[in-house]
Amino acid sequence: MSKLDLALFGGPKTRATPMPGRMAFGDEELALIQEVFAAYKEKGIDFGYQGIFEQRYTDAFVAALGGEGYADAVSTGTASLFVALAALRLAPGDHVLVSPCTDPGTLNAIVLNQLVPVLVDTMPGTFNVGPEQIAARIGPKAKAVVVVHFAGQAAPIAEIAALCREKKLLLMEDCSHAHGATYHGKKVGTFGDIAAFSTMYRKNHSTGGCGGVVYTRDLDRYHLVRAAADRGKPYWKEGFDEKDPSQFLFPALNFNQDEVSCAIGLASLAKLPGVIARRLRFLELLDAGLKAAGLKACSLAPFTRNDSPFFAIVRVDASRISVPVADFAKAVGAEGIGVNPRYAYLAEEWTYLKPYLADAFHCGNVLAARDGSFNVLFHERHGEAEVADVVAAIAKVEAAYLK
Ligand SMILES: *Cc1c(COP(=O)(O)O)cnc(C)c1O
């Protein structure tokens, strides 16, 4: 295999046709949207928010997490993070320890709540934080920890929750990558004081183009979530009058979700177990395929049957290839495979964020994990044929670049 055979340099592509699109929204979602219109037509009123479909959706969401607790649907995942943090009612300037690799929304929600992000490194070789890494970053101003369950794999959240209880820190989970993933048999999102889920269209279940959910096991906290998501309204209080803002509790914006989105979420949530099963199947086939190909530099990062896979992490031994890992991954992408060659969601690398971080702490583990891997993008409609092409493309690129 020569470099010139690579599609990157004009050779034939491993996969000439595009990968199948996801098309997560189908007949089930459309039928539920039509139910919204039919139900409100029968009532003779327009639909709005905090209505019957949000109730059905959040009930189903709570049931999917094990049946206890409360959920509020909000307008975006970023809003769910912002609202969840606001509902913790921390004081301006309090420090919030946070995973170092995530969507900017996680960090921005901290900053825009007037809190100070403290980056925590990941466990060696991984993208998830662990209790040791968190403990090492707890200072006198620390009040809360935000843990991202990365790429659909649970962080060691039971151990992290125990640490937070011991150190009297509030714990928030960002479950946007990990809908339905479990740890020790319990769903992620149920370990902390509060959890945020993005339900935008790329996530494993979704409420349409955008959306989010805030979940908590505590009724008082749920009340604060509802207030933080809707102008500080204490809707649960005796004699509350929505038309009297003098009763409102604190300044907050309006992040309400609407009935149509909740109907889509209801249909999508019912599909989540099947989505997870098919995504796990993809990873199992990919793992077996990469092993059978006898590769020297590439392997799939470990995963478990408890994950809700969001994308696949392929590890590359940089010492065995003749180009940087990101260039290797670009060559795989040129073969017709969906890849993210270099994961750029590392908070310490964002110039705009630097003035807001507590310090210039360097997260060496997550940088090394990122620099030694790339992501294969896939979804539940990708099956054996797609796996075969992914394996063939990686094998072809490795053969061209192996030292
Ligand atoms: C998607 C995502 C978000 C942001 O959600 P939006 O719905 O795009 O606002 C935040 N955190 C993580 C980990 C995500 O994956």
Coordinates of C-alpha atoms and ligand atoms in Angstrom, one line a residue:
M1 CA 0.0 0.0 0.0
S2 CA 1.5 3.3 -1.0
K3 CA 0.4 6.8 0.1
L4 CA -0.7 7.4 -3.5
D5 CA -3.4 4.8 -3.2
L6 CA -5.1 6.9 -0.5
A7 CA -8.2 8.8 -1.5
L8 CA -6.6 11.8 0.1
F9 CA -4.0 11.7 -2.7
G10 CA -6.5 10.9 -5.5
G11 CA -6.7 7.1 -5.1
P12 CA -10.1 5.3 -5.1
K13 CA -12.3 5.9 -2.1
T14 CA -12.9 2.9 0.2
R15 CA -16.6 4.0 0.3
A16 CA -17.8 5.9 -2.7
T17 CA -21.4 6.4 -1.6
P18 CA -22.3 8.6 1.4
M19 CA -23.0 6.9 4.7
P20 CA -26.7 6.5 5.3
G21 CA -28.3 9.6 7.0
R22 CA -29.7 9.2 10.5
M23 CA -33.3 10.2 9.9
A24 CA -34.1 9.9 13.5
F25 CA -37.5 11.7 13.0
G26 CA -40.1 9.5 11.4
D27 CA -43.7 8.5 11.4
E28 CA -43.8 8.1 15.2
E29 CA -42.7 11.7 15.7
L30 CA -45.1 13.0 13.1
A31 CA -48.0 11.1 14.6
L32 CA -47.4 12.7 18.0
I33 CA -47.1 16.2 16.5
Q34 CA -50.5 15.5 14.9
E35 CA -51.8 14.4 18.4
V36 CA -50.8 17.8 19.7
F37 CA -52.8 19.7 17.1
A38 CA -55.8 17.3 17.6
A39 CA -55.7 17.5 21.4
Y40 CA -55.7 21.3 21.5
K41 CA -58.3 21.5 18.7
E42 CA -60.5 19.4 20.8
K43 CA -59.9 21.7 23.8
G44 CA -60.5 24.7 21.5
I45 CA -57.3 26.5 22.6
D46 CA -53.8 27.0 21.3
F47 CA -51.0 25.0 22.7
G48 CA -48.2 26.7 24.6
Y49 CA -45.8 25.4 27.2
Q50 CA -46.0 23.5 30.4
G51 CA -48.9 21.7 28.9
I52 CA -50.1 18.1 28.6
F53 CA -47.4 16.9 26.2
E54 CA -44.6 18.3 28.4
Q55 CA -46.2 16.5 31.3
R56 CA -46.3 13.2 29.3
Y57 CA -42.8 13.7 28.1
T58 CA -41.3 14.5 31.4
D59 CA -43.2 11.7 33.1
A60 CA -41.7 9.3 30.5
F61 CA -38.3 10.8 31.0
V62 CA -38.4 10.3 34.7
A63 CA -39.7 6.7 34.2
A64 CA -36.8 6.1 31.8
L65 CA -34.3 7.2 34.5
G66 CA -35.8 4.8 37.0
G67 CA -39.1 6.4 38.1
E68 CA -38.1 8.7 40.9
G69 CA -37.6 12.5 40.7
Y70 CA -38.7 15.3 38.5
A71 CA -37.9 16.7 35.0
D72 CA -38.4 19.9 33.3
A73 CA -38.1 20.3 29.5
V74 CA -36.3 23.4 28.3
S75 CA -35.5 25.1 25.0
T76 CA -31.9 23.8 24.4
G77 CA -29.2 21.7 26.0
T78 CA -27.2 24.8 26.8
A79 CA -30.3 26.2 28.5
S80 CA -30.6 23.0 30.5
L81 CA -27.0 23.5 31.8
F82 CA -27.6 27.1 32.6
V83 CA -30.9 26.5 34.3
A84 CA -29.6 23.5 36.3
L85 CA -26.7 25.6 37.6
A86 CA -28.9 28.5 38.4
A87 CA -31.2 26.2 40.4
L88 CA -28.2 25.3 42.6
R89 CA -28.4 29.0 43.9
L90 CA -24.6 29.4 44.3
A91 CA -23.1 32.8 45.1
P92 CA -21.3 34.9 42.5
G93 CA -17.6 34.0 42.4
D94 CA -18.1 30.4 43.8
H95 CA -15.8 27.9 42.1
V96 CA -17.3 25.0 40.0
L97 CA -15.0 22.1 39.1
V98 CA -15.7 20.9 35.6
S99 CA -14.7 18.2 33.0
P100 CA -12.1 19.6 30.6
C101 CA -13.6 18.3 27.4
T102 CA -17.2 19.2 26.5
D103 CA -19.4 21.5 24.5
P104 CA -18.7 25.2 25.3
G105 CA -22.2 25.3 26.6
T106 CA -21.1 23.5 29.8
L107 CA -18.4 26.1 30.5
N108 CA -20.5 29.1 29.3
A109 CA -23.3 28.1 31.6
I110 CA -20.9 28.3 34.6
V111 CA -19.5 31.7 33.5
L112 CA -22.9 33.2 32.7
N113 CA -24.1 32.2 36.2
Q114 CA -21.3 34.4 37.5
L115 CA -19.4 31.3 38.7
V116 CA -15.7 30.4 38.1
P117 CA -14.8 27.3 36.2
V118 CA -12.0 25.1 37.6
L119 CA -10.9 22.6 35.0
V120 CA -10.4 19.0 36.2
D121 CA -8.2 16.6 34.2
T122 CA -9.5 13.3 33.1
M123 CA -8.3 9.8 34.2
P124 CA -5.2 8.8 32.3
G125 CA -5.9 7.5 28.8
T126 CA -9.6 8.6 29.0
F127 CA -12.0 11.5 28.4
N128 CA -13.8 11.1 31.8
V129 CA -12.9 12.7 35.1
G130 CA -12.5 10.5 38.2
P131 CA -12.6 11.1 41.9
E132 CA -8.8 11.5 42.2
Q133 CA -8.6 14.2 39.6
I134 CA -11.5 16.0 41.2
A135 CA -10.1 15.7 44.7
A136 CA -6.8 17.2 43.5
R137 CA -8.6 20.4 42.4
I138 CA -10.8 21.1 45.4
G139 CA -9.9 24.5 46.8
P140 CA -11.5 26.7 49.5
K141 CA -14.0 28.3 47.1
A142 CA -15.2 25.1 45.5
K143 CA -18.9 24.7 45.8
A144 CA -20.0 22.3 43.0
V145 CA -18.7 19.8 40.5
V146 CA -20.0 19.4 36.9
V147 CA -19.3 15.9 35.4
V148 CA -19.7 15.2 31.7
H149 CA -20.3 11.6 30.8
F150 CA -18.2 11.6 27.7
A151 CA -19.1 9.9 24.4
G152 CA -21.8 7.9 26.1
Q153 CA -19.7 6.3 28.7
A154 CA -20.4 6.9 32.4
A155 CA -17.7 8.6 34.5
P156 CA -17.2 6.7 37.8
I157 CA -20.1 8.7 39.1
A158 CA -20.9 6.7 42.3
E159 CA -17.4 7.3 43.6
I160 CA -17.5 11.0 42.5
A161 CA -20.9 11.4 44.3
A162 CA -19.4 9.9 47.5
L163 CA -16.5 12.3 47.3
C164 CA -18.9 15.3 46.8
R165 CA -20.9 14.2 49.8
E166 CA -17.8 14.0 51.9
K167 CA -16.5 17.4 50.7
K168 CA -20.0 19.0 50.8
L169 CA -19.9 19.9 47.1
L170 CA -23.0 19.9 45.0
L171 CA -22.9 17.5 42.0
M172 CA -24.3 18.2 38.6
E173 CA -24.2 15.7 35.7
D174 CA -24.1 16.7 32.0
C175 CA -25.6 13.7 30.4
S176 CA -25.9 15.1 26.9
H177 CA -23.7 12.5 25.4
A178 CA -25.0 9.6 27.5
H179 CA -28.8 9.3 27.4
G180 CA -29.7 6.0 29.0
A181 CA -26.2 5.0 30.0
T182 CA -25.9 3.3 33.3
Y183 CA -23.3 3.0 36.1
H184 CA -23.6 0.2 38.7
G185 CA -27.1 -0.5 37.3
K186 CA -28.4 3.0 37.7
K187 CA -29.0 5.6 35.0
V188 CA -26.6 8.4 34.7
G189 CA -28.3 11.6 35.8
T190 CA -29.6 10.0 39.0
F191 CA -26.4 10.2 41.0
G192 CA -25.9 14.0 41.4
D193 CA -28.0 16.8 42.9
I194 CA -29.1 17.8 39.4
A195 CA -28.6 16.7 35.8
A196 CA -28.8 18.4 32.4
F197 CA -29.4 16.7 29.1
S198 CA -29.2 18.3 25.6
T199 CA -31.9 16.8 23.4
M200 CA -30.8 18.6 20.2
Y201 CA -31.2 16.5 17.0
R202 CA -27.8 14.8 17.1
K203 CA -28.2 13.4 20.6
N204 CA -29.3 9.8 21.2
H205 CA -32.8 10.9 21.8
S206 CA -34.1 14.3 20.9
T207 CA -37.0 16.7 21.1
G208 CA -36.5 18.0 17.5
G209 CA -34.0 20.5 16.3
C210 CA -33.1 21.6 19.8
G211 CA -34.1 21.1 23.4
G212 CA -32.9 20.0 26.8
V213 CA -34.1 18.5 30.0
V214 CA -33.2 19.2 33.6
Y215 CA -33.7 16.4 36.1
T216 CA -33.5 16.2 39.8
R217 CA -34.5 13.8 42.5
D218 CA -35.4 16.6 44.9
L219 CA -38.8 18.4 44.8
D220 CA -37.6 21.7 46.2
R221 CA -34.7 21.7 43.7
Y222 CA -37.2 21.0 40.9
H223 CA -39.3 24.0 42.0
L224 CA -36.1 26.1 41.6
V225 CA -35.5 24.6 38.2
R226 CA -38.9 25.7 37.1
A227 CA -38.3 29.2 38.4
A228 CA -34.9 29.4 36.9
A229 CA -36.4 28.3 33.5
D230 CA -39.2 30.9 33.6
R231 CA -38.4 34.3 35.0
G232 CA -38.1 33.2 38.6
K233 CA -41.8 32.4 38.9
P234 CA -42.7 30.5 42.2
Y235 CA -45.6 28.7 40.4
W236 CA -45.8 26.1 43.2
K237 CA -46.6 28.7 46.0
E238 CA -50.1 29.0 47.4
G239 CA -51.8 32.1 45.8
F240 CA -49.2 32.5 43.1
D241 CA -50.4 35.0 40.5
E242 CA -48.5 34.8 37.2
K243 CA -49.6 38.3 36.3
D244 CA -47.9 39.7 39.4
P245 CA -44.1 39.8 38.9
S246 CA -43.7 41.3 42.4
Q247 CA -44.0 37.7 43.6
F248 CA -41.2 36.4 41.4
L249 CA -38.1 35.1 43.2
F250 CA -35.0 36.2 41.2
P251 CA -34.0 37.4 37.8
A252 CA -34.2 34.6 35.2
L253 CA -34.9 34.3 31.5
N254 CA -37.5 32.2 29.8
F255 CA -36.2 28.8 28.7
N256 CA -39.5 27.0 28.4
Q257 CA -39.8 24.1 25.9
D258 CA -43.0 24.0 23.7
E259 CA -45.6 21.2 23.3
V260 CA -44.6 20.2 19.8
S261 CA -41.0 19.6 20.8
C262 CA -42.1 17.6 23.8
A263 CA -44.3 15.4 21.6
I264 CA -41.3 14.7 19.4
G265 CA -39.3 13.9 22.5
L266 CA -42.0 11.5 23.7
A267 CA -41.8 9.5 20.4
S268 CA -38.0 9.7 20.3
L269 CA -37.6 8.6 23.9
A270 CA -39.6 5.4 23.2
K271 CA -36.9 4.5 20.6
L272 CA -33.9 5.1 22.9
P273 CA -33.4 1.5 24.0
G274 CA -33.4 0.3 20.4
V275 CA -31.0 3.2 19.5
I276 CA -28.6 2.2 22.2
A277 CA -28.8 -1.5 21.3
R278 CA -28.0 -0.8 17.7
R279 CA -25.2 1.6 18.5
L280 CA -23.6 -1.0 20.9
R281 CA -23.9 -3.5 18.1
F282 CA -22.0 -1.2 15.8
L283 CA -19.2 -0.8 18.4
E284 CA -19.0 -4.5 18.9
L285 CA -18.7 -5.2 15.2
L286 CA -16.2 -2.4 14.8
D287 CA -14.1 -3.7 17.7
A288 CA -14.2 -7.2 16.2
G289 CA -13.4 -5.9 12.7
L290 CA -10.4 -3.9 13.8
K291 CA -9.0 -6.8 15.8
A292 CA -9.6 -9.2 12.9
A293 CA -7.7 -6.8 10.6
G294 CA -4.6 -7.4 12.7
L295 CA -3.8 -3.6 13.0
K296 CA -0.6 -2.5 14.6
A297 CA -1.4 1.1 15.5
C298 CA -5.2 1.4 15.7
S299 CA -7.7 0.0 18.2
L300 CA -11.2 0.9 19.5
A301 CA -11.2 2.6 23.0
P302 CA -12.8 0.3 25.6
F303 CA -16.5 0.4 25.9
T304 CA -19.1 -1.5 27.9
R305 CA -22.7 -2.8 27.6
N306 CA -23.7 0.0 30.0
D307 CA -22.8 2.8 27.5
S308 CA -25.1 4.7 25.3
P309 CA -22.6 5.3 22.5
F310 CA -22.4 8.8 21.0
F311 CA -19.4 8.4 18.7
A312 CA -16.6 5.9 18.5
I313 CA -13.1 6.7 19.8
V314 CA -10.3 5.1 17.8
R315 CA -6.9 5.1 19.5
V316 CA -3.8 5.5 17.4
D317 CA -0.3 4.7 18.6
A318 CA 1.4 7.8 17.2
S319 CA 4.8 6.1 17.6
R320 CA 3.9 3.5 15.0
I321 CA 2.7 5.9 12.2
S322 CA 4.7 8.3 10.1
V323 CA 2.2 11.3 10.2
P324 CA 0.4 13.1 13.0
V325 CA -2.7 11.4 14.3
A326 CA -5.0 14.2 13.0
D327 CA -3.5 13.7 9.4
F328 CA -4.0 10.0 9.7
A329 CA -7.7 10.6 10.7
K330 CA -8.1 13.1 7.8
A331 CA -7.0 10.3 5.4
V332 CA -9.6 8.0 6.9
G333 CA -12.2 10.7 6.4
A334 CA -11.1 11.1 2.7
E335 CA -11.9 7.4 2.3
G336 CA -15.6 8.3 2.7
I337 CA -15.9 7.7 6.4
G338 CA -17.4 10.2 8.9
V339 CA -14.6 11.3 11.2
N340 CA -13.7 14.1 13.6
P341 CA -10.0 14.1 13.0
R342 CA -9.1 16.3 16.0
Y343 CA -11.4 16.8 19.0
A344 CA -11.4 20.5 19.5
Y345 CA -13.7 20.6 22.5
L346 CA -10.9 21.0 25.1
A347 CA -11.8 24.0 27.3
E348 CA -8.1 24.9 28.0
E349 CA -7.6 25.6 24.3
W350 CA -10.3 28.2 23.9
T351 CA -8.9 31.7 23.9
Y352 CA -12.2 33.4 24.7
L353 CA -12.5 31.3 27.9
K354 CA -9.1 31.9 29.4
P355 CA -10.0 35.2 31.3
Y356 CA -12.8 33.4 33.1
L357 CA -11.0 30.2 34.3
A358 CA -9.9 30.0 37.9
D359 CA -6.3 29.3 36.8
A360 CA -4.1 28.2 33.9
F361 CA -4.2 24.5 35.0
H362 CA -3.0 22.2 32.3
C363 CA -5.0 19.0 31.7
G364 CA -2.2 16.8 30.4
N365 CA -4.3 13.5 30.4
V366 CA -7.1 14.8 28.3
L367 CA -4.7 16.4 25.8
A368 CA -2.8 13.1 25.5
A369 CA -6.0 11.2 25.1
R370 CA -7.1 13.6 22.3
D371 CA -3.8 13.7 20.6
G372 CA -3.7 9.9 20.5
S373 CA -7.2 9.3 19.0
F374 CA -9.8 10.4 16.5
N375 CA -13.6 9.9 16.5
V376 CA -15.6 7.9 14.0
L377 CA -19.0 9.4 13.7
F378 CA -21.8 6.8 13.4
H379 CA -25.4 6.2 14.4
E380 CA -28.0 3.5 14.8
R381 CA -28.7 3.2 11.0
H382 CA -25.1 2.2 10.4
G383 CA -24.7 -1.6 10.4
E384 CA -22.4 -4.3 9.1
A385 CA -21.8 -2.8 5.7
E386 CA -20.7 0.5 7.2
V387 CA -18.6 -1.2 9.8
A388 CA -16.8 -3.1 7.1
D389 CA -16.1 0.2 5.2
V390 CA -14.8 1.8 8.4
V391 CA -12.5 -1.1 9.1
A392 CA -11.3 -1.2 5.5
A393 CA -10.6 2.5 5.5
I394 CA -8.6 2.4 8.7
A395 CA -6.7 -0.7 7.6
K396 CA -5.9 1.0 4.3
V397 CA -4.6 4.2 5.9
E398 CA -2.6 2.3 8.5
A399 CA -1.0 0.2 5.8
A400 CA 0.1 3.4 4.0
Y401 CA 1.4 5.2 7.1
L402 CA 2.8 2.4 9.3
K403 CA 6.4 3.0 10.2
Ligands
LIG1 C1 -24.8 18.9 22.9 C2 -24.1 19.2 24.2 C3 -24.3 20.4 24.9 C4 -25.1 21.6 24.3 O1 -26.4 21.3 24.0 P1 -27.2 22.2 22.9 O2 -28.5 21.4 22.8 O3 -26.4 22.1 21.6 O4 -27.3 23.5 23.4 C5 -23.7 20.6 26.1 N1 -22.9 19.6 26.7 C6 -22.7 18.5 26.0 C7 -21.8 17.4 26.7 C8 -23.2 18.3 24.8 O5 -22.9 17.1 24.1

